[in-house]
Short mmCIF file of C-alpha atoms in Angstrom, two decimals:
data_model
loop_
_atom_site.label_atom_id
_atom_site.label_comp_id
_atom_site.label_asym_id
_atom_site.label_seq_id
_atom_site.Cartn_x
_atom_site.Cartn_y
_atom_site.Cartn_z
CA MET A 1 235.68 -11.35 -192.01
CA ARG A 2 232.55 -12.50 -190.18
CA ASN A 3 231.09 -8.98 -190.19
CA MET A 4 231.52 -9.16 -194.01
CA GLN A 5 229.94 -12.09 -194.56
CA HIS A 6 226.77 -10.53 -192.79
CA VAL A 7 227.04 -7.67 -194.84
CA LEU A 8 227.16 -9.65 -197.97
CA CYS A 9 224.22 -11.97 -196.57
CA PHE A 10 222.13 -9.13 -196.03
CA PHE A 11 222.74 -7.39 -199.21
CA ALA A 12 222.04 -10.46 -201.05
CA ALA A 13 218.60 -10.60 -199.33
CA MET A 14 217.80 -7.06 -200.32
CA THR A 15 218.77 -7.63 -203.74
CA ALA A 16 216.55 -10.63 -203.84
CA LEU A 17 213.72 -8.80 -202.49
CA ALA A 18 214.55 -6.03 -205.27
CA ALA A 19 214.88 -8.28 -208.30
CA GLY A 20 211.67 -10.14 -209.17
CA ALA A 21 209.52 -10.80 -212.03
CA ALA A 22 208.36 -7.46 -214.36
CA GLY A 23 205.26 -6.29 -212.58
CA ASN A 24 205.96 -7.12 -208.79
CA LEU A 25 206.26 -4.48 -206.41
CA SER A 26 209.22 -4.81 -204.16
CA LEU A 27 209.62 -3.57 -200.60
CA GLU A 28 212.26 -0.67 -201.79
CA GLU A 29 209.93 0.41 -204.39
CA TYR A 30 207.06 0.58 -201.99
CA LEU A 31 208.83 2.68 -199.39
CA SER A 32 209.79 4.88 -202.26
CA GLN A 33 205.80 5.27 -202.93
CA VAL A 34 205.55 5.83 -199.34
CA ARG A 35 208.19 8.64 -199.10
CA ALA A 36 206.44 10.20 -202.36
CA GLY A 37 202.95 9.75 -201.24
CA HIS A 38 202.84 9.78 -197.45
CA LEU A 39 202.02 13.55 -196.42
CA GLY A 40 203.53 12.93 -192.97
CA VAL A 41 206.78 11.28 -194.10
CA LYS A 42 207.14 14.17 -196.17
CA ALA A 43 206.35 16.75 -193.59
CA GLY A 44 208.59 14.86 -191.09
CA VAL A 45 211.50 15.42 -193.62
CA GLU A 46 210.80 19.06 -194.18
CA ALA A 47 210.05 20.03 -190.59
CA GLY A 48 213.71 17.75 -189.64
CA VAL A 49 215.64 19.37 -192.36
CA GLY A 50 214.21 22.84 -191.39
CA ALA A 51 215.24 22.50 -187.59
CA ALA A 52 218.54 21.22 -188.53
CA GLU A 53 219.03 24.38 -190.84
CA ARG A 54 217.93 27.07 -187.97
CA ALA A 55 220.30 24.98 -185.35
CA ASP A 56 222.95 28.19 -185.74
CA GLU A 57 220.21 30.74 -185.62
CA GLY A 58 221.75 31.57 -182.03
CA ASN A 59 224.74 33.01 -184.04
CA LEU A 60 222.96 35.56 -185.32
CA MET A 61 222.69 37.40 -182.37
CA PHE A 62 226.95 37.67 -182.92
CA MET A 63 226.50 38.83 -186.17
CA PRO A 64 227.08 42.65 -186.61
CA SER A 65 224.11 45.16 -187.49
CA LEU A 66 223.38 48.22 -188.87
CA PHE A 67 221.49 50.88 -187.35
CA ALA A 68 220.11 54.25 -188.59
CA ASN A 69 218.02 57.14 -187.21
CA ALA A 70 216.58 60.26 -188.54
CA GLN A 71 214.75 62.96 -186.58
CA TRP A 72 212.98 66.17 -187.41
CA MET A 73 211.93 68.48 -184.49
CA VAL A 74 210.39 71.60 -184.11
CA ASP A 75 210.54 73.18 -180.37
CA GLU A 76 208.16 76.44 -179.81
CA LYS A 77 207.69 75.87 -175.95
CA GLU A 78 207.53 78.84 -174.07
CA THR A 79 211.43 79.45 -172.74
CA SER A 80 212.71 81.11 -169.76
CA ASN A 81 215.11 83.76 -171.57
CA VAL A 82 214.14 84.67 -175.20
CA ALA A 83 217.18 86.76 -176.06
CA LEU A 84 219.30 83.55 -175.19
CA GLN A 85 217.08 80.44 -176.38
CA GLY A 86 214.76 82.07 -178.90
CA ARG A 87 211.27 81.34 -179.38
CA LYS A 88 211.68 78.71 -181.69
CA THR A 89 214.01 76.04 -182.11
CA THR A 90 214.34 73.41 -185.29
CA TYR A 91 216.53 70.75 -185.12
CA ASN A 92 217.38 67.61 -187.63
CA SER A 93 219.11 65.06 -186.91
CA TYR A 94 220.62 61.81 -189.09
CA SER A 95 222.72 59.19 -187.61
CA PHE A 96 223.83 55.52 -188.80
CA GLY A 97 226.36 53.34 -187.48
CA ILE A 98 227.24 49.64 -187.07
CA THR A 99 226.94 47.59 -183.78
CA GLU A 100 228.18 44.10 -182.65
CA MET A 101 228.25 41.97 -179.71
CA THR A 102 231.10 39.36 -179.40
CA PRO A 103 230.50 35.99 -177.66
CA ALA A 104 232.80 37.18 -174.90
CA GLY A 105 230.11 39.77 -174.03
CA LEU A 106 231.72 43.30 -175.29
CA THR A 107 229.37 45.30 -177.27
CA ALA A 108 230.99 47.59 -179.84
CA LYS A 109 229.29 50.57 -181.47
CA LEU A 110 230.35 52.86 -184.08
CA GLY A 111 228.26 55.56 -185.09
CA TYR A 112 228.22 58.86 -187.11
CA THR A 113 225.45 61.74 -186.12
CA LEU A 114 224.88 64.88 -188.22
CA GLY A 115 222.74 67.47 -186.85
CA TYR A 116 221.31 70.84 -187.97
CA ALA A 117 220.00 73.66 -185.29
CA ALA A 118 218.30 76.58 -186.22
CA ILE A 119 217.44 79.46 -182.98
CA GLU A 120 214.81 81.93 -183.82
CA GLY A 121 214.40 85.02 -181.94
CA ALA A 122 217.50 84.92 -180.16
CA ASN A 123 219.78 87.89 -179.54
CA ALA A 124 222.75 88.13 -181.87
CA LEU A 125 224.63 89.29 -178.87
CA TYR A 126 223.99 86.09 -177.43
CA VAL A 127 223.77 83.86 -180.47
CA PRO A 128 225.57 84.99 -182.84
CA VAL A 129 225.26 81.75 -185.17
CA PRO A 130 222.16 80.99 -184.56
CA LYS A 131 222.03 78.33 -187.50
CA GLY A 132 224.68 75.79 -187.86
CA TYR A 133 225.62 71.64 -188.29
CA GLU A 134 227.16 69.58 -185.76
CA GLY A 135 228.67 66.20 -186.73
CA ARG A 136 229.76 63.38 -184.18
CA LEU A 137 231.92 60.22 -185.21
CA SER A 138 231.64 58.01 -181.85
CA ILE A 139 232.80 54.53 -180.62
CA GLU A 140 231.76 53.04 -177.68
CA LEU A 141 232.44 50.00 -175.52
CA SER A 142 230.63 48.22 -172.96
CA GLN A 143 231.23 44.56 -171.27
CA PRO A 144 229.58 42.92 -168.57
CA LEU A 145 230.82 42.12 -165.37
CA TRP A 146 228.08 40.34 -163.39
CA ARG A 147 224.81 39.14 -165.39
CA ASN A 148 226.27 38.03 -168.79
CA PHE A 149 229.64 37.95 -167.39
CA PHE A 150 231.77 37.62 -170.57
CA GLY A 151 229.00 36.49 -172.78
CA SER A 152 228.06 33.41 -170.52
CA GLU A 153 224.17 34.53 -170.75
CA MET A 154 224.15 35.06 -174.68
CA ARG A 155 226.20 31.70 -175.31
CA ALA A 156 223.59 29.88 -173.27
CA ILE A 157 220.66 31.47 -175.26
CA ARG A 158 222.74 30.55 -178.24
CA ASP A 159 223.37 26.90 -177.33
CA MET A 160 219.53 26.61 -175.98
CA GLN A 161 218.69 27.40 -179.20
CA ARG A 162 220.97 25.06 -181.18
CA ALA A 163 219.88 22.26 -178.79
CA GLN A 164 216.25 22.95 -179.35
CA ALA A 165 216.31 22.92 -182.73
CA LEU A 166 218.34 19.62 -182.95
CA ALA A 167 215.65 18.00 -180.78
CA ALA A 168 213.21 18.93 -183.08
CA SER A 169 215.24 17.74 -185.82
CA TYR A 170 216.30 14.36 -184.65
CA GLY A 171 212.36 14.04 -183.05
CA GLU A 172 211.28 14.48 -186.61
CA SER A 173 213.69 11.86 -188.00
CA TYR A 174 212.83 9.20 -185.73
CA ARG A 175 209.17 9.71 -186.50
CA GLY A 176 210.12 9.48 -190.17
CA ARG A 177 211.95 6.26 -189.38
CA MET A 178 208.96 4.75 -187.43
CA LEU A 179 206.33 5.48 -190.39
CA LEU A 180 208.58 3.94 -192.62
CA ALA A 181 209.05 0.83 -190.52
CA GLU A 182 205.08 0.78 -189.96
CA ALA A 183 204.76 0.84 -193.52
CA GLU A 184 207.46 -1.87 -193.73
CA VAL A 185 205.00 -3.99 -191.37
CA ALA A 186 201.72 -3.11 -193.89
CA PHE A 187 203.78 -4.46 -196.64
CA LEU A 188 204.79 -7.70 -194.97
CA ARG A 189 201.07 -7.86 -193.88
CA LEU A 190 199.56 -7.81 -197.17
CA SER A 191 201.92 -10.33 -198.23
CA LEU A 192 201.36 -12.69 -195.35
CA ALA A 193 197.57 -12.03 -195.89
CA ARG A 194 197.43 -12.89 -199.54
CA ASP A 195 199.64 -16.01 -198.82
CA THR A 196 196.82 -17.09 -195.86
CA VAL A 197 194.25 -16.48 -198.49
CA ALA A 198 195.43 -18.98 -200.98
CA ILE A 199 196.52 -21.68 -198.31
CA GLN A 200 192.83 -21.18 -196.93
CA ARG A 201 190.77 -21.73 -200.22
CA ASP A 202 192.84 -24.78 -200.78
CA SER A 203 192.18 -25.92 -197.21
CA LEU A 204 188.43 -25.05 -197.87
CA ALA A 205 188.33 -27.02 -201.20
CA ARG A 206 189.96 -29.94 -199.41
CA SER A 207 187.45 -29.93 -196.56
CA GLU A 208 184.59 -29.79 -199.15
CA LYS A 209 185.95 -33.08 -200.54
CA LEU A 210 186.23 -34.58 -197.28
CA ARG A 211 182.28 -33.71 -196.75
CA ASP A 212 181.58 -35.14 -199.98
CA TRP A 213 183.41 -38.36 -199.46
CA ASN A 214 181.71 -38.55 -195.85
CA ALA A 215 178.21 -37.91 -197.35
CA ARG A 216 179.24 -40.66 -200.00
CA ARG A 217 179.79 -43.41 -197.40
CA VAL A 218 176.60 -42.49 -195.22
CA ARG A 219 174.82 -43.03 -198.32
CA THR A 220 176.01 -46.53 -198.89
CA MET A 221 175.88 -47.10 -195.10
CA LEU A 222 179.33 -47.37 -194.59
CA ALA A 223 179.70 -44.47 -192.20
CA ASP A 224 178.03 -43.28 -189.60
CA LYS A 225 176.10 -39.68 -189.93
CA ALA A 226 178.48 -38.54 -186.95
CA ASP A 227 181.36 -38.63 -189.56
CA LEU A 228 179.38 -36.20 -191.79
CA TYR A 229 178.65 -34.08 -189.02
CA GLN A 230 181.90 -33.78 -188.14
CA SER A 231 183.40 -33.15 -191.87
CA GLU A 232 180.19 -30.66 -192.14
CA ALA A 233 181.28 -28.69 -189.04
CA ALA A 234 185.07 -28.94 -190.30
CA LEU A 235 184.07 -27.32 -193.37
CA GLN A 236 181.95 -24.48 -191.89
CA GLY A 237 185.30 -24.02 -189.80
CA ARG A 238 187.31 -23.67 -193.20
CA ARG A 239 184.88 -21.18 -194.51
CA LEU A 240 184.96 -19.07 -191.25
CA GLU A 241 188.84 -19.12 -191.72
CA LEU A 242 188.59 -18.30 -195.32
CA ARG A 243 186.29 -15.75 -194.56
CA MET A 244 188.31 -13.94 -191.64
CA ALA A 245 191.50 -14.71 -194.18
CA LEU A 246 189.42 -12.45 -196.86
CA ASP A 247 188.61 -9.59 -194.32
CA GLU A 248 192.37 -9.55 -193.17
CA GLU A 249 193.82 -9.07 -196.77
CA LEU A 250 191.35 -6.59 -197.00
CA ALA A 251 192.25 -4.67 -194.02
CA ALA A 252 196.05 -4.97 -195.04
CA ALA A 253 195.39 -3.55 -198.49
CA ARG A 254 193.70 -0.51 -196.96
CA ALA A 255 196.69 -0.19 -194.61
CA PHE A 256 198.84 -0.76 -197.41
CA ASN A 257 197.55 1.81 -199.77
CA THR A 258 197.05 4.34 -196.85
CA ALA A 259 200.81 4.34 -195.93
CA ARG A 260 201.53 5.47 -199.73
CA GLY A 261 198.73 8.14 -199.78
CA LEU A 262 196.10 6.36 -201.88
CA GLN A 263 192.30 6.42 -201.04
CA LYS A 264 191.22 2.76 -202.44
CA ASP A 265 190.99 -0.53 -201.08
CA GLU A 266 192.32 -2.67 -203.72
CA VAL A 267 196.05 -3.37 -204.32
CA GLU A 268 196.63 -4.39 -208.00
CA GLU A 269 200.24 -5.27 -207.72
CA MET A 270 201.82 -8.43 -207.08
CA LEU A 271 204.34 -8.24 -204.15
CA GLU A 272 207.86 -9.73 -204.10
CA LYS A 273 208.91 -12.16 -201.31
CA ILE A 274 212.57 -13.04 -199.67
CA PRO A 275 213.07 -17.01 -199.89
CA SER A 276 212.89 -18.58 -196.80
CA ASP A 277 216.21 -19.75 -196.63
CA MET A 278 217.60 -16.32 -196.79
CA ILE A 279 215.17 -15.24 -194.11
CA ALA A 280 216.84 -17.55 -191.93
CA ARG A 281 220.63 -16.47 -192.64
CA LEU A 282 219.24 -12.36 -192.44
CA PRO A 283 221.63 -10.87 -189.85
CA ALA A 284 220.47 -8.16 -187.76
CA PRO A 285 220.45 -4.53 -189.32
CA SER A 286 223.53 -2.38 -187.89
CA ARG A 287 222.67 -0.38 -184.93
CA GLY A 288 223.82 3.45 -184.59
CA GLU A 289 225.35 4.79 -181.44
CA LEU A 290 222.05 6.25 -180.48
CA ARG A 291 218.49 5.91 -181.75
CA ASP A 292 217.08 9.18 -182.97
CA ASP A 293 214.64 9.40 -180.11
CA VAL A 294 217.40 9.31 -177.70
CA ARG A 295 219.31 12.06 -179.43
CA SER A 296 216.42 14.16 -179.43
CA ALA A 297 216.13 13.56 -175.69
CA ARG A 298 220.08 14.11 -175.37
CA GLU A 299 219.33 17.71 -176.94
CA GLN A 300 216.41 18.36 -174.74
CA GLN A 301 218.43 17.85 -171.87
CA GLU A 302 221.08 20.02 -173.33
CA ALA A 303 218.60 22.67 -173.91
CA ALA A 304 216.99 22.25 -170.13
CA VAL A 305 220.61 22.98 -168.81
CA ARG A 306 221.10 25.84 -170.92
CA GLY A 307 217.82 27.07 -170.10
CA ALA A 308 218.33 26.76 -166.63
CA ASP A 309 221.68 29.00 -167.13
CA VAL A 310 219.40 31.50 -168.92
CA ALA A 311 217.36 31.89 -165.75
CA ARG A 312 219.86 32.03 -163.42
CA GLN A 313 221.44 34.73 -165.48
CA LYS A 314 218.75 36.57 -166.20
CA HIS A 315 217.73 37.68 -162.69
CA LEU A 316 221.24 38.81 -161.55
CA PRO A 317 222.06 42.35 -161.30
CA SER A 318 223.38 43.82 -164.34
CA LEU A 319 226.96 45.57 -163.76
CA GLU A 320 228.31 47.07 -166.81
CA VAL A 321 231.78 48.92 -167.56
CA PHE A 322 231.58 51.33 -170.76
CA GLY A 323 233.80 53.71 -172.29
CA SER A 324 233.15 56.02 -175.37
CA TYR A 325 235.51 58.34 -177.32
CA THR A 326 233.72 60.88 -179.77
CA LEU A 327 235.38 63.40 -182.24
CA ASN A 328 233.01 66.44 -182.49
CA GLY A 329 232.62 68.66 -185.39
CA LYS A 330 230.46 72.28 -185.44
CA ASP A 331 230.20 75.01 -188.30
CA ALA A 332 227.69 76.92 -189.94
CA ALA A 333 228.66 74.56 -193.15
CA SER A 334 227.86 71.51 -193.04
CA GLY A 335 230.84 70.25 -195.07
CA GLU A 336 233.13 71.79 -192.41
CA ALA A 337 231.39 70.38 -189.92
CA MET A 338 231.87 67.08 -191.06
CA SER A 339 235.38 67.52 -191.98
CA GLU A 340 236.04 68.73 -188.29
CA THR A 341 234.52 65.33 -187.20
CA PHE A 342 237.57 63.41 -188.54
CA LYS A 343 240.22 65.20 -186.34
CA THR A 344 240.83 65.07 -182.78
CA ASP A 345 240.66 68.86 -182.01
CA TYR A 346 237.34 68.75 -180.18
CA PRO A 347 236.72 65.29 -178.47
CA THR A 348 234.75 64.05 -175.92
CA LYS A 349 235.62 60.97 -173.57
CA ALA A 350 233.81 59.07 -171.00
CA VAL A 351 234.19 56.04 -168.90
CA GLY A 352 231.52 54.53 -166.27
CA LEU A 353 229.40 51.78 -164.82
CA ARG A 354 225.75 50.71 -165.35
CA LEU A 355 223.86 48.87 -162.55
CA THR A 356 220.49 47.53 -162.66
CA ALA A 357 219.41 45.17 -159.81
CA PRO A 358 216.14 43.12 -159.31
CA LEU A 359 214.67 43.77 -155.51
CA ASP A 360 212.30 40.53 -155.39
CA TRP A 361 214.59 38.07 -154.49
CA TRP A 362 211.94 35.27 -153.00
CA ASP A 363 210.25 35.02 -156.27
CA ILE A 364 213.22 35.01 -158.04
CA SER A 365 214.88 31.99 -156.06
CA GLY A 366 211.23 30.13 -156.70
CA VAL A 367 211.89 30.66 -160.47
CA ARG A 368 215.48 29.39 -160.36
CA SER A 369 214.22 26.42 -158.71
CA GLY A 370 211.87 25.55 -161.13
CA HIS A 371 214.46 25.77 -163.91
CA ALA A 372 216.77 23.28 -161.80
CA ARG A 373 213.94 20.88 -161.52
CA GLU A 374 213.12 20.98 -165.15
CA GLN A 375 216.63 20.57 -165.63
CA ALA A 376 216.97 17.09 -163.59
CA ALA A 377 213.74 15.77 -165.12
CA ALA A 378 215.66 16.37 -168.65
CA GLY A 379 218.34 14.54 -167.37
CA LEU A 380 216.52 11.82 -166.10
CA ASN A 381 214.45 11.29 -168.93
CA TYR A 382 217.68 11.08 -171.25
CA GLN A 383 218.95 8.33 -169.05
CA ARG A 384 215.77 6.53 -168.98
CA LYS A 385 215.55 7.01 -172.95
CA ILE A 386 219.06 5.52 -173.39
CA PHE A 387 217.91 2.58 -171.06
CA GLU A 388 214.90 1.64 -173.06
CA GLN A 389 217.05 1.69 -176.16
CA ASP A 390 219.54 -0.66 -174.86
CA ARG A 391 216.79 -3.07 -173.35
CA GLU A 392 214.52 -2.73 -176.83
CA TRP A 393 217.60 -3.68 -178.70
CA ASN A 394 218.37 -6.53 -176.67
CA ASP A 395 214.93 -7.84 -176.89
CA LEU A 396 214.59 -7.65 -180.61
CA SER A 397 218.10 -9.45 -180.64
CA VAL A 398 216.62 -12.05 -178.69
CA ARG A 399 213.52 -12.30 -180.54
CA LEU A 400 215.11 -12.36 -183.71
CA GLU A 401 217.26 -15.48 -182.64
CA ASP A 402 214.07 -17.03 -181.44
CA ALA A 403 212.35 -16.54 -184.19
CA LYS A 404 215.30 -17.50 -186.69
CA ARG A 405 215.23 -20.99 -184.85
CA ARG A 406 211.56 -21.56 -184.84
CA LEU A 407 211.50 -20.70 -188.51
CA VAL A 408 213.96 -23.73 -189.14
CA LEU A 409 211.85 -25.98 -187.03
CA ALA A 410 208.79 -24.63 -188.99
CA ARG A 411 210.62 -25.20 -192.51
CA GLU A 412 211.64 -28.67 -191.20
CA MET A 413 208.20 -29.34 -189.91
CA GLU A 414 206.70 -28.26 -193.25
CA THR A 415 209.14 -30.49 -195.02
CA ILE A 416 208.27 -33.37 -193.31
CA GLN A 417 204.42 -32.84 -193.49
CA HIS A 418 204.74 -32.60 -197.64
CA ASP A 419 206.70 -35.70 -197.80
CA LYS A 420 204.08 -37.24 -195.38
CA LEU A 421 201.50 -36.02 -197.62
CA MET A 422 203.20 -36.91 -200.92
CA HIS A 423 203.89 -40.79 -199.55
CA GLU A 424 200.24 -41.10 -198.29
CA ARG A 425 199.20 -40.23 -202.17
CA ASP A 426 201.47 -42.85 -203.43
CA ARG A 427 199.77 -45.43 -201.11
CA LEU A 428 196.45 -44.13 -202.14
CA GLY A 429 197.52 -44.69 -205.70
CA ARG A 430 198.13 -48.42 -204.57
CA GLY A 431 195.31 -48.74 -202.93
CA ARG A 432 196.92 -49.03 -199.50
CA THR A 433 195.24 -46.07 -197.52
CA THR A 434 191.96 -44.01 -197.88
CA THR A 435 190.73 -40.59 -199.23
CA PHE A 436 190.03 -39.65 -196.08
CA GLN A 437 193.43 -40.00 -194.89
CA VAL A 438 195.01 -38.18 -197.68
CA LEU A 439 192.52 -35.14 -197.32
CA MET A 440 193.60 -34.92 -193.36
CA PHE A 441 197.31 -35.21 -194.28
CA GLU A 442 196.53 -32.29 -196.90
CA GLN A 443 195.06 -30.15 -193.65
CA ASP A 444 198.22 -30.98 -191.92
CA TYR A 445 200.40 -29.80 -194.53
CA ALA A 446 198.69 -26.45 -194.85
CA ALA A 447 198.67 -25.99 -191.43
CA ALA A 448 202.48 -26.36 -191.57
CA GLN A 449 202.55 -24.11 -194.40
CA LEU A 450 200.55 -21.33 -192.33
CA THR A 451 202.94 -21.52 -189.36
CA HIS A 452 206.15 -21.35 -191.67
CA LEU A 453 204.76 -17.93 -193.53
CA LYS A 454 204.29 -16.62 -190.19
CA MET A 455 207.61 -17.54 -188.87
CA GLN A 456 208.97 -15.55 -191.96
CA ASN A 457 206.72 -12.59 -191.28
CA GLU A 458 207.69 -12.56 -187.95
CA ILE A 459 211.48 -12.38 -188.63
CA LEU A 460 210.92 -9.42 -191.26
CA GLN A 461 208.60 -7.38 -188.85
CA ILE A 462 211.58 -7.48 -186.18
CA THR A 463 213.91 -6.33 -188.53
CA ALA A 464 211.81 -3.86 -189.93
CA ARG A 465 211.43 -2.50 -186.24
CA MET A 466 215.36 -3.00 -185.80
CA LYS A 467 216.12 -0.43 -188.62
CA THR A 468 214.39 2.41 -186.34
CA PHE A 469 218.02 2.40 -184.31
CA GLY A 470 219.81 4.01 -187.12
CA GLY A 471 220.90 1.00 -189.18
CA ALA A 472 220.09 -0.03 -193.00
CA ALA A 473 216.84 1.60 -193.65
#
């Protein structure tokens, strides 16, 4: 029930932010503009989706594939026995078939070959049929017994490619979240800068009144010139503060427009705000189990593990057992030759072993050691990412609660300063105090307003950062 209250409170805060006067720009509308106009955000989305879509690319190696071959050969080299071998041999061959490798390592190949051979110049006694067709329908199976034992190397390659693709996808997703968080901070920065300018303008106006009040008192010999000098210095201070506030507003506006892909310095829209009391009740955004950059590190670790497996398999001796069965047909007519290939009258059977072994074991050992170290480094990096994620979330949670407490104090201080100012203005109307005292209280109230605004902005910036952990965006 308590969690539901937090959710409703958060939803109400977002609704208040989105439902303002006509023409005001809400945070969600601004973030939509950022998604549409920020080329980095758009590129990240495309790259992330693209990487996710190619995560299953490794499975393609286990898909069946078609092969075909055509060959035309004329052999006119000198022969040792012209009567038997002739002076010229023409051979044409056409073959096609399907081959597939399974995740268990078994490779199957089914193919058909039709060849035509013609021997010219041979003695008819030795070669009674110098021209004819030969057909072969064959199936071959091979199974690795050492390297790629029952498909371990190919599966490792598949899993490595998948992990690399997912690591890239999660990395782009995290980069996109960070860009949106930066855009949200830019929105809050401009809002704070505009409010600060308004307060500093009022503060400058009050300082001018205070300077004029002291100038009149000096002219009438009711005050010392030191009071005038002090008010002049204070006035210059307020002018400097206003200039700094205006410069900050301009810089914030440039950052605001840069985030949404606009090359201009001015922001015409008015920005909507969340009420202070709602900010104080704003719950922390929900947290995902793993942040996207941590997920990326996890997949990088998986890719390193699979890469080490591939490296170990790659340099092992290759030992394969294979077997083939071929149906043969041969005749002067192509149709008859092809017909015979579908009969078992003239089969060819074969079984055997294939062995290939590397000799430079010393260099291979160093390569394997390097892959093992990279695997260990990826594991350490992943554990560090988990540690940093938990520490940062805990730090942000503590900072959020501390900022909320400071916001309550700042709001109370602003209320007190406002009441104090109103009371002093009432006293001035009854002749019980001086204009100088009222002006000083107005400055105190302006300072309290600025502090209150900064506390609100701090809370919203913390929640913007917390959204990168996989919660509400």
